[in-house]
Amino acid sequence: MAHLPTRSFQAYQVFAANTNVGKTILSTGLVRAAASLSIGADKQRKKAFYLKPVQTGYPVDCDARHVKTFAPLVETSRLYAYPDPVSPHIATTEPPPDSEVLQATINEIRKFKNSLTPGETGWALLETAGGVNSPIMSGELQSKFYRPLRLPTVLVGDSHLGGISTTLTSYESLHQYGYDIPALLLFDNKSRNHQFLEKYLAKAENRPLVHVLPSPPEKLADPLADQEQLHEYYKKTEAYFQDVVQHLEQTHQKRLDRLEELGDKARTSIWWPFTQHQTVKDVTVIDSAYGDIMTTYVEPKDKLKAEGKWKEMFDGCASWWTQGLGHGSPALTRSAAYAAGRYGHVMFPECSHEPAVKLSETLLETVGEGWASRVFFSDNGSTAIEVALKMALKASQDRYVDLGKATGKIEVLGIDGGYHGDTIGAMNACSPNLYNAQVTWYKAHGHWFTPPTVLYKDSKFQITIPSEMTGGDQPQQVVTIDNLTSVFTPPKEGDARLSIYRNHIRSTLNRLTKEENRQFGALLMEPVLMGAGGMMWVDPAFQRCLVEEVRAFDGFGKETSVKNEFLAGSKNTWKGLPVVFDEVFSGCWRLGRKSAADMLQVNPDIAAYAKLLTGGLITLATTLTSDSIFNNFLSETKTDALLHGHSYTAHPIGCAVANTSLQTYREMESHGDADQARKDWGAIGHGETNNLGVWSLWDQKVVDQISRLDVVEGVVPLGSVLAIVMKTGGADGGGYGSLMSQQVQRKLRDLREEGDETEVAIFGRPLGNVVYMIASQVSTREQLNKVENILLRTLKSS
Amino acid sequence: MAHLPTRSFQAYQVFAANTNVGKTILSTGLVRAAASLSIGADKQRKKAFYLKPVQTGYPVDCDARHVKTFAPLVETSRLYAYPDPVSPHIATTEPPPDSEVLQATINEIRKFKNSLTPGETGWALLETAGGVNSPIMSGELQSKFYRPLRLPTVLVGDSHLGGISTTLTSYESLHQYGYDIPALLLFDNKSRNHQFLEKYLAKAENRPLVHVLPSPPEKLADPLADQEQLHEYYKKTEAYFQDVVQHLEQTHQKRLDRLEELGDKARTSIWWPFTQHQTVKDVTVIDSAYGDIMTTYVEPKDKLKAEGKWKEMFDGCASWWTQGLGHGSPALTRSAAYAAGRYGHVMFPECSHEPAVKLSETLLETVGEGWASRVFFSDNGSTAIEVALKMALKASQDRYVDLGKATGKIEVLGIDGGYHGDTIGAMNACSPNLYNAQVTWYKAHGHWFTPPTVLYKDSKFQITIPSEMTGGDQPQQVVTIDNLTSVFTPPKEGDARLSIYRNHIRSTLNRLTKEENRQFGALLMEPVLMGAGGMMWVDPAFQRCLVEEVRAFDGFGKETSVKNEFLAGSKNTWKGLPVVFDEVFSGCWRLGRKSAADMLQVNPDIAAYAKLLTGGLITLATTLTSDSIFNNFLSETKTDALLHGHSYTAHPIGCAVANTSLQTYREMESHGDADQARKDWGAIGHGETNNLGVWSLWDQKVVDQISRLDVVEGVVPLGSVLAIVMKTGGADGGGYGSLMSQQVQRKLRDLREEGDETEVAIFGRPLGNVVYMIASQVSTREQLNKVENILLRTLKSS
């Protein structure tokens, strides 16, 4: 566990605005002062620890030795040393891996912490090398390298002429990485930089307190005399440094105070989404997050008897299915900051700005390739679906009007168990379920097919066909498939399964439109995987068949010459009904490939994208469509247009972050980042062309073992998603109300790393009888190994 | 106009990572190379210009003299010089105002540009002082000070040991201000920083090309010999500098190429909100924005015959009513970057993080003060209203169920002309209008009162009461009020106007519930100002009366003992119907005071906030409510909860930016920033206590003149909003379809600054027969003066 500070143990890192600004002298003064301070009723002294993870110019230069010389009470340590007095990335041609250096650093601080006896208080300082953005041995910037620890930072400012600039740019870089900087230390000299900085930073968010310290004496040629005068300097300045240490102590305790009230404050002032407040037990207090890991703080049950504890958790629900490039991504942060600085937000209708145009271009050449020609922006998946519905229903309505058949009541076709968001329009396009049962204005506007589904069980992919299609009493398992990619291979015409689907769809459409005289305006569905409905994996052959049948069916409005006039030159013309894919969950490489449509090899007429679109940072959604839909809104009259928009439509931050995200996903794909997973799952060289394979980012062998557990009904392993459907007993009826997954998720959350460093807790959310984990696109195999082992062990004991 | 570069005129600024990194030598090399390059068929040389706006240490140091000495072909200029060789903020105790220094800088570059004869090409370089974040005379950082020009930046890196850090932190700071940095220049020395930087930046967005240049010779003691060797250096390195200049030239032309295609790219790939694409004429290409100003680029009609033009525009529609702290706000950018770096996005239900908790606390002690106890987060105004509706309708429904009166069909009460967003649920809560007429699934669920309205006409506030309330044929103007604040003063009981309102409301409620047997679940309205419906200012006395009557009316569900059990200890209990205020437009200091509810002196039970909530940067919305509503969703059953949420609920960036915005608004209020406006409008000392006054940020005298124009029906001057209702003729029917405002807005947009620097174009959007301007909360009086003058002149000529 990287987060170690407690009430009685503080740890800081020192970063400097530049080299040669007195970092080691100020570090020495600080640990020396910490060791000199007595606290508490019994006046026990703090134990102080100084750590220099990386030392260059060694042994001529040795900052730890300097500390030991002038602060003999302080324990010191040095981890990596190189003789050349140059930047660490040049000092060695054989850099140790970052993960090793980081772990060694954590271990060293932990060792000191563990050496404290009950009642002792500890104070540790880590001195970095060079400046804030100086590289470490591997070439990674130190600012980024140390980020997983997110130690409160003492910034050593530059007191020289020009030092205001280097100090503030360093401060801004640290701030942008999400570090807290409780103190800024400067020497007093004639540039009086501290005066300016104090005034300037007074208005800053989380402002550092600026401390000014007497300048050290000029270095003397005689080493002994120099040492003597430095001894004198440290003695004389002790009170200054003690002030800083005391300020840091106060900030530290206040931070913990706040963390300890944050759970209750949230509980009493916030109304959480999808939460029954009366049954909430523990509130997860999230202090920060980085990559796949959330750093949480568990407040003590009894503050008088125990301390709070840090708990690092793998973010298994990917923050509601949004994490693409992980938490706190520096690349996304920089993109967001640049867009914020260049534009803020700007007006969009009839306007153009680079981030939005670039995003449109990128979407049209990736997920929209071959079918889409227009991008409509909105704020989230639900609004993207409302927009899609408005597009589709008007297009259909226009056709019915042209044919003189319009009834004024128009419905959607969909799949039972689908979910399209929480605004009421999107809800009305879903079959009745637990989500919409409470919504006073909910009204089901549609017909929803019960779908055949796929599960991986006992090392096979099994397709279950609902009884209503086969005429039997029980759902029927008709097909067993060995290979994941083959599940997506279209059955040959005449295949029994295909015949069942076609007959069922045709007879249903005939009944609905001809016997019941109902009118439909869109086919709306989540391709491949229905997420919120319970991670239901719909048989790709069924969805493909449904689209084909709807497009070929003669019972909807027919194209008329009136509309064709507008369509001259457009890429395609929608047939039957506009086909709308809700790719909010499945799109943007979630399931391995750019879109679920690409896995089905079916082009929709309209599709919605959100969540992974912005890599997990910020809300933005897009609805893509073809000209054949767009043209229905063209006329000379304003009110024929799609009169839909939100205040922050196509906000530049969102677009810029999406551009960086999509570019990264595309690069990962072209670099073959998933090649090992593709091989393991047989997606490469399995009778399919390479780019049509399907794979899981989760380990094939582990998934296989899970599929064979008794408690498991079956597994859905698609791209970054791993969903485990648990068997439900008699009392537990399954579905959203089921408590099955809640029990497993609770076990996973309650895991502690204490004692065993290979262990992480896992943060998941219950979803009826489904336990799911979603990796980000940048989760490492090492990280997933840990999660898989825990998951397997936990399921075995369930 | 600050943006001057054209195809034939380039301008750059040089920023350095630190002092003493060779900025002047590199600047000299660059302008010298620019002046030496010939271009085009006739091999005409570029004219080069060097500008040093601020010189300290003068005349001993004079960078312009250095340039003149070694690049005699270059024109040079220096604006402000101070003898002390210190930072400019120390060099003088009487700093000139920033606006003066900036204008002088612009003028100087413009003068050079204007000196070019047709066919000549120009190249200008502005050398800043010190480092990126060094202060200018006033103490403002140069990075911020020069931002309105947003000149492409040549960053001079630091080649010394440790220089990687200072170079990258400087780069990150510039990037965060929204600058483009096409080139990074470094000297070649043994630290080999350029090698690292080149590799590191290869992956950066808008990456600068790293150029390495030979180091200059060591300074010689003999000035003549030193000069001689520098001459030699510049001669020898000419080719290197020419490479840089050519790279800059290419980047510059590519940038203009892109700007010239950005309009068409948007037109063909984007589906704009609220836009009839068939009638779009000009696309506004927004290159960047800062404060109230958008920098737009107008592509030439014929690229062979003319050049494109920059056009700076006052953002009069505040980017769809979002701008609070102006575009590109450094404070908001920093808050966004910190939250992105610390969290990215994290899970919200049953979780707690500082930005969300702090925002909840702040909202409950400002706009929610005295009535609200819970904050629900969503993404935009429309979703915030859907949430509010779900809250209110379930609370009412529960009451009806308890009474055994539930009919299953429940409607809202509202005000005709109101607008609550574009998702279908929010639409269904609005009366039929042009926005929802095209929406296939729209269904009006409610009754909407025709409201009495207020307009400022001929220097008086006039209240018009609709005929349906007075029984006459024509709307009746019953009240004329002199003072803005008095419009908000509750009429005394027994006042004629009040009696009309009360009688009308009571009889209507009786008819609806008792004769027509309709059931209602909420009173939903925009308090004070109905924005999208046409900036309709509803008589505050009517809205107050409506709330009172609804709360007192006995025809809705009655509180029952069953519900009271849950309500024990809650702050208040809703009466009649839950009163929902849509403060998406009016809230968060838009109209001067923290909320429109505060101006009405009425507490709602539920209210929605968005737009200004985040200062104009990013989308986020909140729905506040009291415990008496919240408690209706409490039980032991998950599905009784409010099952509504969006993926990025309470995203930390949005919350952090909102915290900074709200804190700034509060500080502005407590500092009395609007005191002059309050005095001018009589909001102070007008028989009311100070904190109940109402004022406009727009100049009282100008608004007065506008109110007396023949073409003007009346004016709405409230806080930052200035809406001018134009008289409509016979052919033009008024309303959203009216073209009246379009004509005025087009004139304002077409204004050019060319020739007259006091002039700005104004970007507005048509809204039927209403011309409106919205200031940000930080618009300066100087800026508004300009806008007011243009507006007045344009209206006079309409």
Coordinates of C-alpha atoms in Angstrom, one line a residue, chain B residues 75-251:
Chain B
E75 CA 13.4 47.2 -37.4
T76 CA 13.4 47.3 -33.6
S77 CA 11.4 48.9 -30.9
R78 CA 11.3 49.1 -27.1
L79 CA 8.3 50.4 -25.2
Y80 CA 9.0 50.6 -21.5
A81 CA 12.4 50.8 -20.0
Y82 CA 13.6 50.9 -16.4
P83 CA 17.2 51.3 -15.1
D84 CA 17.2 48.6 -12.3
P85 CA 18.2 45.2 -13.6
V86 CA 15.4 43.5 -11.7
S87 CA 12.0 42.0 -12.4
P88 CA 9.7 44.6 -13.9
H89 CA 7.3 44.5 -10.9
I90 CA 10.2 45.7 -8.7
A91 CA 11.7 48.1 -11.3
T92 CA 9.0 50.7 -10.9
T93 CA 6.8 51.8 -8.1
E94 CA 4.4 53.4 -10.6
P95 CA 3.3 50.6 -12.9
P96 CA 1.4 51.6 -16.0
P97 CA -2.0 49.9 -16.2
D98 CA -1.9 46.5 -18.0
S99 CA -4.5 47.7 -20.5
E100 CA -2.2 50.6 -21.6
V101 CA 0.8 48.4 -21.9
L102 CA -1.1 45.8 -23.9
Q103 CA -2.6 48.4 -26.2
A104 CA 0.8 50.0 -26.8
T105 CA 2.2 46.5 -27.7
I106 CA -0.6 45.8 -30.1
N107 CA -0.2 49.3 -31.7
E108 CA 3.5 48.8 -32.2
I109 CA 3.0 45.5 -34.0
R110 CA 0.2 47.0 -36.0
K111 CA 2.2 50.0 -37.0
F112 CA 4.9 47.7 -38.4
K113 CA 2.3 45.6 -40.2
N114 CA 0.7 48.7 -41.7
S115 CA 4.1 49.9 -42.9
L116 CA 4.3 46.9 -45.3
T117 CA 3.6 47.8 -48.9
P118 CA 1.4 45.5 -51.0
G119 CA 3.4 42.4 -51.9
E120 CA 5.8 42.8 -49.0
T121 CA 5.8 40.1 -46.3
G122 CA 6.5 40.8 -42.7
W123 CA 7.8 38.9 -39.7
A124 CA 7.5 40.2 -36.1
L125 CA 9.0 38.9 -32.9
L126 CA 8.0 40.0 -29.4
E127 CA 10.5 39.2 -26.7
T128 CA 9.1 38.9 -23.2
A129 CA 11.1 39.6 -20.1
G130 CA 12.4 36.9 -17.7
G131 CA 10.6 33.5 -17.7
V132 CA 7.1 32.4 -18.7
N133 CA 5.5 33.2 -15.3
S134 CA 7.6 36.3 -14.5
P135 CA 5.5 39.3 -13.6
I136 CA 5.1 42.4 -15.6
M137 CA 5.1 45.9 -14.0
S138 CA 1.6 45.5 -12.4
G139 CA 2.5 42.2 -10.9
E140 CA 0.4 40.3 -13.4
L141 CA 2.1 37.2 -14.8
Q142 CA 3.4 37.7 -18.4
S143 CA 1.8 34.3 -19.4
K144 CA -1.6 35.8 -18.5
F145 CA -0.8 39.4 -19.5
Y146 CA 0.0 38.5 -23.2
R147 CA -2.9 35.9 -23.4
P148 CA -5.3 38.2 -25.3
L149 CA -2.9 38.2 -28.2
R150 CA -2.3 34.4 -28.0
L151 CA 0.7 34.8 -30.3
P152 CA 2.3 31.5 -31.4
T153 CA 5.1 31.0 -29.0
V154 CA 8.8 30.1 -29.4
L155 CA 9.9 28.6 -26.1
V156 CA 13.5 29.0 -25.3
G157 CA 14.4 26.0 -23.3
D158 CA 17.0 25.7 -20.6
S159 CA 20.1 23.8 -21.7
H160 CA 21.7 23.5 -18.4
L161 CA 21.7 20.6 -15.9
G162 CA 18.2 20.6 -14.5
G163 CA 16.9 22.5 -17.5
I164 CA 14.6 19.6 -18.6
S165 CA 12.4 20.4 -15.6
T166 CA 12.3 24.1 -16.0
T167 CA 11.7 23.7 -19.8
L168 CA 8.8 21.2 -19.3
T169 CA 7.2 23.1 -16.5
S170 CA 7.3 26.2 -18.6
Y171 CA 5.9 24.3 -21.5
E172 CA 3.0 23.0 -19.4
S173 CA 2.2 26.4 -18.0
L174 CA 2.0 28.0 -21.5
H175 CA 0.0 25.0 -22.7
Q176 CA -2.4 25.4 -19.8
Y177 CA -3.0 29.1 -20.8
G178 CA -4.0 27.8 -24.3
Y179 CA -0.9 29.0 -26.2
D180 CA 0.4 27.1 -29.2
I181 CA 4.1 26.5 -29.0
P182 CA 5.3 25.6 -32.5
A183 CA 9.0 25.6 -31.6
L184 CA 11.2 24.8 -28.7
L185 CA 14.8 26.1 -29.0
L186 CA 17.7 24.8 -27.1
F187 CA 21.5 25.2 -27.2
D188 CA 23.5 22.1 -27.7
N189 CA 25.6 21.3 -24.6
K190 CA 26.7 18.4 -22.6
S191 CA 23.4 18.0 -20.7
R192 CA 21.9 17.0 -24.0
N193 CA 18.5 18.2 -22.8
H194 CA 17.3 18.6 -26.3
Q195 CA 17.6 14.8 -26.9
F196 CA 15.4 14.0 -24.0
L197 CA 12.9 16.8 -24.8
E198 CA 12.6 15.8 -28.4
K199 CA 11.7 12.2 -27.4
Y200 CA 9.5 13.2 -24.6
L201 CA 7.5 15.7 -26.5
A202 CA 7.1 13.5 -29.6
K203 CA 3.8 12.2 -28.1
A204 CA 2.5 15.6 -26.9
E205 CA -0.6 17.2 -28.3
N206 CA 0.3 20.1 -30.6
R207 CA 3.9 19.1 -30.0
P208 CA 6.6 21.8 -30.6
L209 CA 9.4 20.9 -32.9
V210 CA 12.6 20.8 -30.9
H211 CA 15.4 22.7 -32.6
V212 CA 18.9 22.5 -31.3
L213 CA 21.3 25.3 -32.0
P214 CA 25.1 25.7 -31.5
S215 CA 25.9 27.3 -28.1
P216 CA 27.1 30.9 -28.3
P217 CA 30.7 31.6 -27.4
E218 CA 31.7 32.4 -23.9
K219 CA 31.5 36.1 -23.2
L220 CA 34.8 38.0 -23.7
A221 CA 36.0 40.7 -21.4
D222 CA 36.9 43.0 -24.3
P223 CA 33.7 44.4 -25.7
L224 CA 35.0 44.8 -29.2
A225 CA 36.3 41.2 -29.4
D226 CA 33.1 40.0 -27.9
Q227 CA 31.1 41.8 -30.5
E228 CA 33.3 40.4 -33.2
Q229 CA 32.9 36.8 -32.1
L230 CA 29.1 37.2 -31.8
H231 CA 29.0 38.6 -35.3
E232 CA 30.9 35.4 -36.3
Y233 CA 28.5 33.3 -34.3
Y234 CA 25.4 34.7 -36.0
K235 CA 26.9 34.4 -39.4
K236 CA 27.8 30.7 -38.8
T237 CA 24.5 29.8 -37.3
E238 CA 22.3 31.5 -39.9
A239 CA 21.2 28.3 -41.6
Y240 CA 20.1 26.8 -38.3
F241 CA 17.9 29.9 -37.6
Q242 CA 16.6 29.9 -41.1
D243 CA 15.4 26.3 -40.5
V244 CA 13.4 27.4 -37.5
V245 CA 11.9 30.3 -39.4
Q246 CA 10.9 28.1 -42.2
H247 CA 9.4 25.6 -39.8
L248 CA 7.4 28.4 -38.2
E249 CA 6.3 29.6 -41.6
Q250 CA 5.0 26.2 -42.5
T251 CA 3.2 25.8 -39.2

